[in-house]
Amino acid sequence: GEDVEQSLFLSVREGDSSVINCTYTDSSSTYLYWYKQEPGAGLQLLTYIFSNMDMKQDQRLTVLLNKKDKHLSLRIADTQTGDSAIYFCAESKNDYKLSFGAGTTVTVRA
Amino acid sequence: DAGVIQSPRHEVTEMGQEVTLRCKPISGHNSLFWYRQTMMRGLELLIYFNNNVPIDDSGMPEDRFSAKMPNASFSTLKIQPSEPRDSAVYFCASSRAENTEAFFGQGTRLTVV
């Protein structure tokens, strides 16, 4: 949606780090999410961060939130071929409504 | 649990025909969502049910679309009559409560010719 924007494509070499960026417009967003969609599959929640946090790390995933700039990023360390997918940024205001970005297609090349 | 189950996985139909998409949410989840995914518009929330009651249907495109949830384990999304512009992937998702993690089904790819 237009409330959440992200770049459409990212190509990364296997073993390198991937960084996917997202910006959102609503400063009252409470939760920010990263979802992964593999070909022919539904969305899978990778991680999320509360708006009062700056960073969250979960194994190879690091989420950074700059609330002042309304900027969210997802870093994937040691990117593998299995990480090739579409990654969606989403936000919500502590209710049921998720606003999704258009998705970033990540291609991992050998 | 098998996760959110949608059927059919693929549907090809002729313009004007009725289409019914089905969803079985995860047992114990009381929130259910229908989303539509297209290249042009991305992911759009069509309708949200809580405890089988439609709470927000503001995303339903027009009267040709209707959704029901007769019980906690089953929901349908119906399009009658279908049009080529309805071609999309339709996802059902469920969550334990209103603002908890939503689990998505694998989607139904609908093609209207």
PDB file of N, CA and C in Angstrom, chain A:
ATOM      1  N   GLY A   1       0.807  -1.198   0.000  1.00  0.00           N
ATOM      2  CA  GLY A   1       0.000   0.000   0.000  1.00  0.00           C
ATOM      3  C   GLY A   1       0.840   1.246   0.000  1.00  0.00           C
ATOM      4  N   GLU A   2       0.219   2.377  -0.257  1.00  0.00           N
ATOM      5  CA  GLU A   2       1.008   3.596  -0.368  1.00  0.00           C
ATOM      6  C   GLU A   2       1.509   4.071   0.975  1.00  0.00           C
ATOM      7  N   ASP A   3       0.981   3.506   2.088  1.00  0.00           N
ATOM      8  CA  ASP A   3       1.460   3.910   3.395  1.00  0.00           C
ATOM      9  C   ASP A   3       2.796   3.283   3.724  1.00  0.00           C
ATOM     10  N   VAL A   4       3.148   2.253   3.036  1.00  0.00           N
ATOM     11  CA  VAL A   4       4.382   1.523   3.279  1.00  0.00           C
ATOM     12  C   VAL A   4       5.077   1.349   1.937  1.00  0.00           C
ATOM     13  N   GLU A   5       6.328   1.790   1.865  1.00  0.00           N
ATOM     14  CA  GLU A   5       7.058   1.709   0.611  1.00  0.00           C
ATOM     15  C   GLU A   5       8.351   0.936   0.790  1.00  0.00           C
ATOM     16  N   GLN A   6       8.679   0.161  -0.217  1.00  0.00           N
ATOM     17  CA  GLN A   6       9.925  -0.569  -0.217  1.00  0.00           C
ATOM     18  C   GLN A   6      10.385  -0.738  -1.654  1.00  0.00           C
ATOM     19  N   SER A   7      11.691  -0.904  -1.809  1.00  0.00           N
ATOM     20  CA  SER A   7      12.234  -1.106  -3.148  1.00  0.00           C
ATOM     21  C   SER A   7      11.767  -2.457  -3.664  1.00  0.00           C
ATOM     22  N   LEU A   8      11.688  -2.594  -4.984  1.00  0.00           N
ATOM     23  CA  LEU A   8      11.059  -3.777  -5.564  1.00  0.00           C
ATOM     24  C   LEU A   8      11.996  -4.968  -5.717  1.00  0.00           C
ATOM     25  N   PHE A   9      13.284  -4.686  -5.940  1.00  0.00           N
ATOM     26  CA  PHE A   9      14.198  -5.785  -6.251  1.00  0.00           C
ATOM     27  C   PHE A   9      15.507  -5.615  -5.495  1.00  0.00           C
ATOM     28  N   LEU A  10      16.105  -6.765  -5.155  1.00  0.00           N
ATOM     29  CA  LEU A  10      17.434  -6.789  -4.561  1.00  0.00           C
ATOM     30  C   LEU A  10      18.130  -8.054  -5.034  1.00  0.00           C
ATOM     31  N   SER A  11      19.346  -7.898  -5.535  1.00  0.00           N
ATOM     32  CA  SER A  11      20.146  -9.049  -5.936  1.00  0.00           C
ATOM     33  C   SER A  11      21.369  -9.104  -5.030  1.00  0.00           C
ATOM     34  N   VAL A  12      21.645 -10.273  -4.495  1.00  0.00           N
ATOM     35  CA  VAL A  12      22.755 -10.391  -3.553  1.00  0.00           C
ATOM     36  C   VAL A  12      23.492 -11.692  -3.815  1.00  0.00           C
ATOM     37  N   ARG A  13      24.793 -11.662  -3.545  1.00  0.00           N
ATOM     38  CA  ARG A  13      25.588 -12.870  -3.758  1.00  0.00           C
ATOM     39  C   ARG A  13      25.495 -13.764  -2.525  1.00  0.00           C
ATOM     40  N   GLU A  14      25.471 -15.037  -2.761  1.00  0.00           N
ATOM     41  CA  GLU A  14      25.412 -16.016  -1.672  1.00  0.00           C
ATOM     42  C   GLU A  14      26.548 -15.779  -0.687  1.00  0.00           C
ATOM     43  N   GLY A  15      26.215 -15.743   0.587  1.00  0.00           N
ATOM     44  CA  GLY A  15      27.222 -15.519   1.614  1.00  0.00           C
ATOM     45  C   GLY A  15      27.326 -14.071   2.060  1.00  0.00           C
ATOM     46  N   ASP A  16      26.873 -13.161   1.195  1.00  0.00           N
ATOM     47  CA  ASP A  16      26.885 -11.743   1.573  1.00  0.00           C
ATOM     48  C   ASP A  16      25.687 -11.434   2.467  1.00  0.00           C
ATOM     49  N   SER A  17      25.673 -10.222   2.998  1.00  0.00           N
ATOM     50  CA  SER A  17      24.507  -9.763   3.765  1.00  0.00           C
ATOM     51  C   SER A  17      23.530  -9.067   2.835  1.00  0.00           C
ATOM     52  N   SER A  18      22.255  -9.253   3.113  1.00  0.00           N
ATOM     53  CA  SER A  18      21.194  -8.552   2.376  1.00  0.00           C
ATOM     54  C   SER A  18      20.603  -7.506   3.307  1.00  0.00           C
ATOM     55  N   VAL A  19      20.297  -6.360   2.764  1.00  0.00           N
ATOM     56  CA  VAL A  19      19.595  -5.337   3.542  1.00  0.00           C
ATOM     57  C   VAL A  19      18.383  -4.873   2.748  1.00  0.00           C
ATOM     58  N   ILE A  20      17.228  -5.056   3.317  1.00  0.00           N
ATOM     59  CA  ILE A  20      15.976  -4.651   2.676  1.00  0.00           C
ATOM     60  C   ILE A  20      15.416  -3.476   3.467  1.00  0.00           C
ATOM     61  N   ASN A  21      15.095  -2.421   2.754  1.00  0.00           N
ATOM     62  CA  ASN A  21      14.647  -1.194   3.405  1.00  0.00           C
ATOM     63  C   ASN A  21      13.160  -0.933   3.194  1.00  0.00           C
ATOM     64  N   CYS A  22      12.589  -0.225   4.139  1.00  0.00           N
ATOM     65  CA  CYS A  22      11.160   0.057   4.109  1.00  0.00           C
ATOM     66  C   CYS A  22      10.924   1.402   4.794  1.00  0.00           C
ATOM     67  N   THR A  23      10.027   2.193   4.244  1.00  0.00           N
ATOM     68  CA  THR A  23       9.612   3.419   4.927  1.00  0.00           C
ATOM     69  C   THR A  23       8.097   3.404   5.087  1.00  0.00           C
ATOM     70  N   TYR A  24       7.630   4.001   6.156  1.00  0.00           N
ATOM     71  CA  TYR A  24       6.199   4.045   6.399  1.00  0.00           C
ATOM     72  C   TYR A  24       5.827   5.472   6.776  1.00  0.00           C
ATOM     73  N   THR A  25       4.550   5.781   6.682  1.00  0.00           N
ATOM     74  CA  THR A  25       4.153   7.179   6.848  1.00  0.00           C
ATOM     75  C   THR A  25       3.459   7.455   8.183  1.00  0.00           C
ATOM     76  N   ASP A  26       2.874   6.413   8.777  1.00  0.00           N
ATOM     77  CA  ASP A  26       2.042   6.657   9.956  1.00  0.00           C
ATOM     78  C   ASP A  26       2.861   6.571  11.238  1.00  0.00           C
ATOM     79  N   SER A  27       3.040   7.685  11.889  1.00  0.00           N
ATOM     80  CA  SER A  27       3.868   7.695  13.096  1.00  0.00           C
ATOM     81  C   SER A  27       3.193   6.983  14.262  1.00  0.00           C
ATOM     82  N   SER A  28       1.898   6.668  14.141  1.00  0.00           N
ATOM     83  CA  SER A  28       1.219   5.961  15.231  1.00  0.00           C
ATOM     84  C   SER A  28       1.306   4.452  15.078  1.00  0.00           C
ATOM     85  N   SER A  29       2.057   3.995  14.094  1.00  0.00           N
ATOM     86  CA  SER A  29       2.240   2.547  13.926  1.00  0.00           C
ATOM     87  C   SER A  29       2.840   1.966  15.197  1.00  0.00           C
ATOM     88  N   THR A  30       2.287   0.848  15.618  1.00  0.00           N
ATOM     89  CA  THR A  30       2.736   0.240  16.865  1.00  0.00           C
ATOM     90  C   THR A  30       3.645  -0.954  16.635  1.00  0.00           C
ATOM     91  N   TYR A  31       3.270  -1.758  15.637  1.00  0.00           N
ATOM     92  CA  TYR A  31       4.041  -2.945  15.303  1.00  0.00           C
ATOM     93  C   TYR A  31       4.508  -2.832  13.857  1.00  0.00           C
ATOM     94  N   LEU A  32       5.730  -3.286  13.631  1.00  0.00           N
ATOM     95  CA  LEU A  32       6.265  -3.340  12.267  1.00  0.00           C
ATOM     96  C   LEU A  32       6.767  -4.747  12.025  1.00  0.00           C
ATOM     97  N   TYR A  33       6.425  -5.272  10.863  1.00  0.00           N
ATOM     98  CA  TYR A  33       6.636  -6.686  10.587  1.00  0.00           C
ATOM     99  C   TYR A  33       7.457  -6.885   9.312  1.00  0.00           C
ATOM    100  N   TRP A  34       8.114  -8.036   9.278  1.00  0.00           N
ATOM    101  CA  TRP A  34       8.675  -8.525   8.028  1.00  0.00           C
ATOM    102  C   TRP A  34       8.105  -9.914   7.760  1.00  0.00           C
ATOM    103  N   TYR A  35       7.510 -10.058   6.582  1.00  0.00           N
ATOM    104  CA  TYR A  35       6.979 -11.336   6.122  1.00  0.00           C
ATOM    105  C   TYR A  35       7.793 -11.820   4.927  1.00  0.00           C
ATOM    106  N   LYS A  36       7.854 -13.126   4.776  1.00  0.00           N
ATOM    107  CA  LYS A  36       8.547 -13.743   3.637  1.00  0.00           C
ATOM    108  C   LYS A  36       7.535 -14.562   2.848  1.00  0.00           C
ATOM    109  N   GLN A  37       7.574 -14.419   1.532  1.00  0.00           N
ATOM    110  CA  GLN A  37       6.707 -15.214   0.669  1.00  0.00           C
ATOM    111  C   GLN A  37       7.557 -15.954  -0.343  1.00  0.00           C
ATOM    112  N   GLU A  38       7.550 -17.267  -0.249  1.00  0.00           N
ATOM    113  CA  GLU A  38       8.252 -18.094  -1.232  1.00  0.00           C
ATOM    114  C   GLU A  38       7.304 -18.399  -2.391  1.00  0.00           C
ATOM    115  N   PRO A  39       7.848 -18.752  -3.545  1.00  0.00           N
ATOM    116  CA  PRO A  39       6.996 -18.978  -4.722  1.00  0.00           C
ATOM    117  C   PRO A  39       5.872 -19.975  -4.444  1.00  0.00           C
ATOM    118  N   GLY A  40       4.667 -19.596  -4.793  1.00  0.00           N
ATOM    119  CA  GLY A  40       3.523 -20.489  -4.647  1.00  0.00           C
ATOM    120  C   GLY A  40       3.056 -20.706  -3.220  1.00  0.00           C
ATOM    121  N   ALA A  41       3.546 -19.895  -2.311  1.00  0.00           N
ATOM    122  CA  ALA A  41       3.190 -20.078  -0.904  1.00  0.00           C
ATOM    123  C   ALA A  41       2.585 -18.812  -0.323  1.00  0.00           C
ATOM    124  N   GLY A  42       2.037 -18.959   0.860  1.00  0.00           N
ATOM    125  CA  GLY A  42       1.503 -17.806   1.567  1.00  0.00           C
ATOM    126  C   GLY A  42       2.607 -17.038   2.262  1.00  0.00           C
ATOM    127  N   LEU A  43       2.214 -16.030   3.006  1.00  0.00           N
ATOM    128  CA  LEU A  43       3.187 -15.214   3.724  1.00  0.00           C
ATOM    129  C   LEU A  43       3.517 -15.857   5.054  1.00  0.00           C
ATOM    130  N   GLN A  44       4.779 -15.784   5.389  1.00  0.00           N
ATOM    131  CA  GLN A  44       5.252 -16.331   6.653  1.00  0.00           C
ATOM    132  C   GLN A  44       5.881 -15.203   7.460  1.00  0.00           C
ATOM    133  N   LEU A  45       5.425 -15.046   8.699  1.00  0.00           N
ATOM    134  CA  LEU A  45       6.000 -14.001   9.531  1.00  0.00           C
ATOM    135  C   LEU A  45       7.432 -14.365   9.896  1.00  0.00           C
ATOM    136  N   LEU A  46       8.371 -13.466   9.562  1.00  0.00           N
ATOM    137  CA  LEU A  46       9.772 -13.691   9.909  1.00  0.00           C
ATOM    138  C   LEU A  46      10.094 -13.114  11.273  1.00  0.00           C
ATOM    139  N   THR A  47       9.702 -11.881  11.469  1.00  0.00           N
ATOM    140  CA  THR A  47      10.019 -11.189  12.695  1.00  0.00           C
ATOM    141  C   THR A  47       9.172  -9.926  12.773  1.00  0.00           C
ATOM    142  N   TYR A  48       9.121  -9.368  13.975  1.00  0.00           N
ATOM    143  CA  TYR A  48       8.413  -8.103  14.130  1.00  0.00           C
ATOM    144  C   TYR A  48       9.105  -7.298  15.225  1.00  0.00           C
ATOM    145  N   ILE A  49       8.793  -6.025  15.263  1.00  0.00           N
ATOM    146  CA  ILE A  49       9.413  -5.155  16.257  1.00  0.00           C
ATOM    147  C   ILE A  49       8.358  -4.173  16.763  1.00  0.00           C
ATOM    148  N   PHE A  50       8.387  -3.908  18.038  1.00  0.00           N
ATOM    149  CA  PHE A  50       7.505  -2.893  18.600  1.00  0.00           C
ATOM    150  C   PHE A  50       8.084  -1.517  18.299  1.00  0.00           C
ATOM    151  N   SER A  51       7.248  -0.543  18.230  1.00  0.00           N
ATOM    152  CA  SER A  51       7.694   0.795  17.844  1.00  0.00           C
ATOM    153  C   SER A  51       8.578   1.445  18.899  1.00  0.00           C
ATOM    154  N   ASN A  52       8.601   0.903  20.110  1.00  0.00           N
ATOM    155  CA  ASN A  52       9.460   1.491  21.143  1.00  0.00           C
ATOM    156  C   ASN A  52      10.843   0.834  21.197  1.00  0.00           C
ATOM    157  N   MET A  53      11.113  -0.018  20.214  1.00  0.00           N
ATOM    158  CA  MET A  53      12.419  -0.672  20.124  1.00  0.00           C
ATOM    159  C   MET A  53      13.208  -0.091  18.964  1.00  0.00           C
ATOM    160  N   ASP A  54      14.536  -0.166  19.072  1.00  0.00           N
ATOM    161  CA  ASP A  54      15.400   0.296  17.986  1.00  0.00           C
ATOM    162  C   ASP A  54      15.931  -0.863  17.155  1.00  0.00           C
ATOM    163  N   MET A  55      16.084  -2.000  17.798  1.00  0.00           N
ATOM    164  CA  MET A  55      16.726  -3.109  17.124  1.00  0.00           C
ATOM    165  C   MET A  55      16.208  -4.430  17.701  1.00  0.00           C
ATOM    166  N   LYS A  56      16.170  -5.406  16.844  1.00  0.00           N
ATOM    167  CA  LYS A  56      15.838  -6.757  17.283  1.00  0.00           C
ATOM    168  C   LYS A  56      16.656  -7.727  16.462  1.00  0.00           C
ATOM    169  N   GLN A  57      17.266  -8.685  17.148  1.00  0.00           N
ATOM    170  CA  GLN A  57      18.078  -9.669  16.433  1.00  0.00           C
ATOM    171  C   GLN A  57      17.537 -11.058  16.700  1.00  0.00           C
ATOM    172  N   ASP A  58      17.480 -11.839  15.651  1.00  0.00           N
ATOM    173  CA  ASP A  58      16.989 -13.208  15.750  1.00  0.00           C
ATOM    174  C   ASP A  58      17.799 -14.046  14.782  1.00  0.00           C
ATOM    175  N   GLN A  59      18.822 -14.722  15.291  1.00  0.00           N
ATOM    176  CA  GLN A  59      19.712 -15.560  14.493  1.00  0.00           C
ATOM    177  C   GLN A  59      20.314 -14.731  13.355  1.00  0.00           C
ATOM    178  N   ARG A  60      20.025 -15.061  12.100  1.00  0.00           N
ATOM    179  CA  ARG A  60      20.647 -14.326  10.988  1.00  0.00           C
ATOM    180  C   ARG A  60      19.929 -13.018  10.657  1.00  0.00           C
ATOM    181  N   LEU A  61      18.816 -12.775  11.328  1.00  0.00           N
ATOM    182  CA  LEU A  61      18.004 -11.610  11.005  1.00  0.00           C
ATOM    183  C   LEU A  61      18.231 -10.485  12.014  1.00  0.00           C
ATOM    184  N   THR A  62      18.407  -9.278  11.498  1.00  0.00           N
ATOM    185  CA  THR A  62      18.496  -8.092  12.348  1.00  0.00           C
ATOM    186  C   THR A  62      17.535  -7.050  11.814  1.00  0.00           C
ATOM    187  N   VAL A  63      16.658  -6.578  12.682  1.00  0.00           N
ATOM    188  CA  VAL A  63      15.720  -5.525  12.304  1.00  0.00           C
ATOM    189  C   VAL A  63      16.161  -4.232  12.971  1.00  0.00           C
ATOM    190  N   LEU A  64      16.234  -3.181  12.194  1.00  0.00           N
ATOM    191  CA  LEU A  64      16.552  -1.860  12.725  1.00  0.00           C
ATOM    192  C   LEU A  64      15.380  -0.930  12.477  1.00  0.00           C
ATOM    193  N   LEU A  65      15.024  -0.175  13.481  1.00  0.00           N
ATOM    194  CA  LEU A  65      13.923   0.772  13.349  1.00  0.00           C
ATOM    195  C   LEU A  65      14.400   2.171  13.714  1.00  0.00           C
ATOM    196  N   ASN A  66      14.216   3.088  12.788  1.00  0.00           N
ATOM    197  CA  ASN A  66      14.486   4.501  13.029  1.00  0.00           C
ATOM    198  C   ASN A  66      13.127   5.188  13.041  1.00  0.00           C
ATOM    199  N   LYS A  67      12.599   5.383  14.235  1.00  0.00           N
ATOM    200  CA  LYS A  67      11.236   5.890  14.345  1.00  0.00           C
ATOM    201  C   LYS A  67      11.138   7.343  13.884  1.00  0.00           C
ATOM    202  N   LYS A  68      12.205   8.080  14.095  1.00  0.00           N
ATOM    203  CA  LYS A  68      12.201   9.496  13.696  1.00  0.00           C
ATOM    204  C   LYS A  68      12.037   9.621  12.178  1.00  0.00           C
ATOM    205  N   ASP A  69      12.772   8.768  11.445  1.00  0.00           N
ATOM    206  CA  ASP A  69      12.710   8.816   9.981  1.00  0.00           C
ATOM    207  C   ASP A  69      11.653   7.871   9.431  1.00  0.00           C
ATOM    208  N   LYS A  70      10.981   7.120  10.300  1.00  0.00           N
ATOM    209  CA  LYS A  70       9.990   6.117   9.881  1.00  0.00           C
ATOM    210  C   LYS A  70      10.616   5.159   8.870  1.00  0.00           C
ATOM    211  N   HIS A  71      11.739   4.618   9.258  1.00  0.00           N
ATOM    212  CA  HIS A  71      12.502   3.733   8.389  1.00  0.00           C
ATOM    213  C   HIS A  71      12.769   2.425   9.104  1.00  0.00           C
ATOM    214  N   LEU A  72      12.483   1.356   8.413  1.00  0.00           N
ATOM    215  CA  LEU A  72      12.661   0.004   8.932  1.00  0.00           C
ATOM    216  C   LEU A  72      13.555  -0.766   7.981  1.00  0.00           C
ATOM    217  N   SER A  73      14.468  -1.546   8.515  1.00  0.00           N
ATOM    218  CA  SER A  73      15.292  -2.376   7.628  1.00  0.00           C
ATOM    219  C   SER A  73      15.393  -3.792   8.181  1.00  0.00           C
ATOM    220  N   LEU A  74      15.621  -4.704   7.263  1.00  0.00           N
ATOM    221  CA  LEU A  74      15.849  -6.104   7.611  1.00  0.00           C
ATOM    222  C   LEU A  74      17.188  -6.510   7.027  1.00  0.00           C
ATOM    223  N   ARG A  75      18.078  -6.952   7.887  1.00  0.00           N
ATOM    224  CA  ARG A  75      19.370  -7.437   7.422  1.00  0.00           C
ATOM    225  C   ARG A  75      19.397  -8.953   7.589  1.00  0.00           C
ATOM    226  N   ILE A  76      19.772  -9.635   6.506  1.00  0.00           N
ATOM    227  CA  ILE A  76      19.931 -11.078   6.544  1.00  0.00           C
ATOM    228  C   ILE A  76      21.420 -11.351   6.400  1.00  0.00           C
ATOM    229  N   ALA A  77      22.017 -11.924   7.428  1.00  0.00           N
ATOM    230  CA  ALA A  77      23.447 -12.236   7.378  1.00  0.00           C
ATOM    231  C   ALA A  77      23.659 -13.553   6.644  1.00  0.00           C
ATOM    232  N   ASP A  78      24.810 -13.669   5.978  1.00  0.00           N
ATOM    233  CA  ASP A  78      25.184 -14.925   5.314  1.00  0.00           C
ATOM    234  C   ASP A  78      24.021 -15.435   4.446  1.00  0.00           C
ATOM    235  N   THR A  79      23.602 -14.642   3.492  1.00  0.00           N
ATOM    236  CA  THR A  79      22.435 -14.960   2.683  1.00  0.00           C
ATOM    237  C   THR A  79      22.618 -16.265   1.927  1.00  0.00           C
ATOM    238  N   GLN A  80      21.590 -17.106   1.980  1.00  0.00           N
ATOM    239  CA  GLN A  80      21.618 -18.410   1.335  1.00  0.00           C
ATOM    240  C   GLN A  80      20.607 -18.450   0.187  1.00  0.00           C
ATOM    241  N   THR A  81      20.740 -19.464  -0.673  1.00  0.00           N
ATOM    242  CA  THR A  81      19.817 -19.569  -1.803  1.00  0.00           C
ATOM    243  C   THR A  81      18.376 -19.719  -1.322  1.00  0.00           C
ATOM    244  N   GLY A  82      18.197 -20.334  -0.171  1.00  0.00           N
ATOM    245  CA  GLY A  82      16.853 -20.491   0.377  1.00  0.00           C
ATOM    246  C   GLY A  82      16.225 -19.190   0.846  1.00  0.00           C
ATOM    247  N   ASP A  83      17.022 -18.141   0.869  1.00  0.00           N
ATOM    248  CA  ASP A  83      16.489 -16.824   1.248  1.00  0.00           C
ATOM    249  C   ASP A  83      15.852 -16.105   0.058  1.00  0.00           C
ATOM    250  N   SER A  84      16.006 -16.664  -1.132  1.00  0.00           N
ATOM    251  CA  SER A  84      15.367 -16.058  -2.311  1.00  0.00           C
ATOM    252  C   SER A  84      13.854 -16.108  -2.139  1.00  0.00           C
ATOM    253  N   ALA A  85      13.230 -14.943  -2.154  1.00  0.00           N
ATOM    254  CA  ALA A  85      11.786 -14.851  -1.897  1.00  0.00           C
ATOM    255  C   ALA A  85      11.374 -13.396  -2.043  1.00  0.00           C
ATOM    256  N   ILE A  86      10.099 -13.159  -1.808  1.00  0.00           N
ATOM    257  CA  ILE A  86       9.611 -11.771  -1.727  1.00  0.00           C
ATOM    258  C   ILE A  86       9.450 -11.441  -0.247  1.00  0.00           C
ATOM    259  N   TYR A  87       9.971 -10.298   0.149  1.00  0.00           N
ATOM    260  CA  TYR A  87       9.908  -9.877   1.536  1.00  0.00           C
ATOM    261  C   TYR A  87       8.982  -8.663   1.651  1.00  0.00           C
ATOM    262  N   PHE A  88       8.013  -8.782   2.528  1.00  0.00           N
ATOM    263  CA  PHE A  88       7.037  -7.711   2.719  1.00  0.00           C
ATOM    264  C   PHE A  88       7.247  -7.044   4.067  1.00  0.00           C
ATOM    265  N   CYS A  89       7.263  -5.750   4.024  1.00  0.00           N
ATOM    266  CA  CYS A  89       7.231  -4.927   5.222  1.00  0.00           C
ATOM    267  C   CYS A  89       5.757  -4.619   5.505  1.00  0.00           C
ATOM    268  N   ALA A  90       5.359  -4.593   6.762  1.00  0.00           N
ATOM    269  CA  ALA A  90       3.975  -4.273   7.105  1.00  0.00           C
ATOM    270  C   ALA A  90       3.938  -3.545   8.441  1.00  0.00           C
ATOM    271  N   GLU A  91       2.896  -2.765   8.618  1.00  0.00           N
ATOM    272  CA  GLU A  91       2.734  -2.047   9.884  1.00  0.00           C
ATOM    273  C   GLU A  91       1.297  -2.185  10.369  1.00  0.00           C
ATOM    274  N   SER A  92       1.133  -2.073  11.666  1.00  0.00           N
ATOM    275  CA  SER A  92      -0.214  -2.048  12.236  1.00  0.00           C
ATOM    276  C   SER A  92      -0.204  -1.152  13.466  1.00  0.00           C
ATOM    277  N   LYS A  93      -1.404  -0.781  13.863  1.00  0.00           N
ATOM    278  CA  LYS A  93      -1.548   0.103  15.024  1.00  0.00           C
ATOM    279  C   LYS A  93      -2.222  -0.654  16.156  1.00  0.00           C
ATOM    280  N   ASN A  94      -1.667  -1.824  16.507  1.00  0.00           N
ATOM    281  CA  ASN A  94      -2.190  -2.617  17.619  1.00  0.00           C
ATOM    282  C   ASN A  94      -3.632  -3.044  17.383  1.00  0.00           C
ATOM    283  N   ASP A  95      -3.965  -3.231  16.091  1.00  0.00           N
ATOM    284  CA  ASP A  95      -5.268  -3.806  15.798  1.00  0.00           C
ATOM    285  C   ASP A  95      -5.095  -4.817  14.677  1.00  0.00           C
ATOM    286  N   TYR A  96      -6.171  -5.209  14.085  1.00  0.00           N
ATOM    287  CA  TYR A  96      -6.116  -6.303  13.122  1.00  0.00           C
ATOM    288  C   TYR A  96      -5.599  -5.882  11.758  1.00  0.00           C
ATOM    289  N   LYS A  97      -5.569  -4.587  11.479  1.00  0.00           N
ATOM    290  CA  LYS A  97      -5.268  -4.151  10.111  1.00  0.00           C
ATOM    291  C   LYS A  97      -3.773  -4.059   9.872  1.00  0.00           C
ATOM    292  N   LEU A  98      -3.315  -4.843   8.911  1.00  0.00           N
ATOM    293  CA  LEU A  98      -1.936  -4.780   8.465  1.00  0.00           C
ATOM    294  C   LEU A  98      -1.883  -4.009   7.150  1.00  0.00           C
ATOM    295  N   SER A  99      -0.988  -3.035   7.051  1.00  0.00           N
ATOM    296  CA  SER A  99      -0.739  -2.357   5.776  1.00  0.00           C
ATOM    297  C   SER A  99       0.582  -2.872   5.242  1.00  0.00           C
ATOM    298  N   PHE A 100       0.523  -3.477   4.075  1.00  0.00           N
ATOM    299  CA  PHE A 100       1.699  -4.108   3.497  1.00  0.00           C
ATOM    300  C   PHE A 100       2.349  -3.198   2.463  1.00  0.00           C
ATOM    301  N   GLY A 101       3.661  -3.306   2.353  1.00  0.00           N
ATOM    302  CA  GLY A 101       4.357  -2.724   1.223  1.00  0.00           C
ATOM    303  C   GLY A 101       4.179  -3.622   0.007  1.00  0.00           C
ATOM    304  N   ALA A 102       4.747  -3.184  -1.117  1.00  0.00           N
ATOM    305  CA  ALA A 102       4.580  -3.927  -2.373  1.00  0.00           C
ATOM    306  C   ALA A 102       5.453  -5.169  -2.427  1.00  0.00           C
ATOM    307  N   GLY A 103       6.402  -5.278  -1.516  1.00  0.00           N
ATOM    308  CA  GLY A 103       7.277  -6.445  -1.503  1.00  0.00           C
ATOM    309  C   GLY A 103       8.578  -6.220  -2.239  1.00  0.00           C
ATOM    310  N   THR A 104       9.655  -6.748  -1.696  1.00  0.00           N
ATOM    311  CA  THR A 104      10.981  -6.695  -2.330  1.00  0.00           C
ATOM    312  C   THR A 104      11.356  -8.109  -2.749  1.00  0.00           C
ATOM    313  N   THR A 105      11.587  -8.288  -4.033  1.00  0.00           N
ATOM    314  CA  THR A 105      12.012  -9.607  -4.532  1.00  0.00           C
ATOM    315  C   THR A 105      13.516  -9.731  -4.366  1.00  0.00           C
ATOM    316  N   VAL A 106      13.926 -10.658  -3.532  1.00  0.00           N
ATOM    317  CA  VAL A 106      15.350 -10.887  -3.275  1.00  0.00           C
ATOM    318  C   VAL A 106      15.801 -12.097  -4.074  1.00  0.00           C
ATOM    319  N   THR A 107      16.818 -11.880  -4.878  1.00  0.00           N
ATOM    320  CA  THR A 107      17.394 -12.958  -5.679  1.00  0.00           C
ATOM    321  C   THR A 107      18.812 -13.197  -5.185  1.00  0.00           C
ATOM    322  N   VAL A 108      19.095 -14.439  -4.802  1.00  0.00           N
ATOM    323  CA  VAL A 108      20.429 -14.794  -4.326  1.00  0.00           C
ATOM    324  C   VAL A 108      21.160 -15.519  -5.446  1.00  0.00           C
ATOM    325  N   ARG A 109      22.290 -14.970  -5.845  1.00  0.00           N
ATOM    326  CA  ARG A 109      23.052 -15.568  -6.942  1.00  0.00           C
ATOM    327  C   ARG A 109      24.310 -16.237  -6.384  1.00  0.00           C
ATOM    328  N   ALA A 110      24.688 -17.303  -7.037  1.00  0.00           N
ATOM    329  CA  ALA A 110      25.845 -18.083  -6.573  1.00  0.00           C
ATOM    330  C   ALA A 110      27.154 -17.349  -6.796  1.00  0.00           C
TER     331      ALA A 110
END
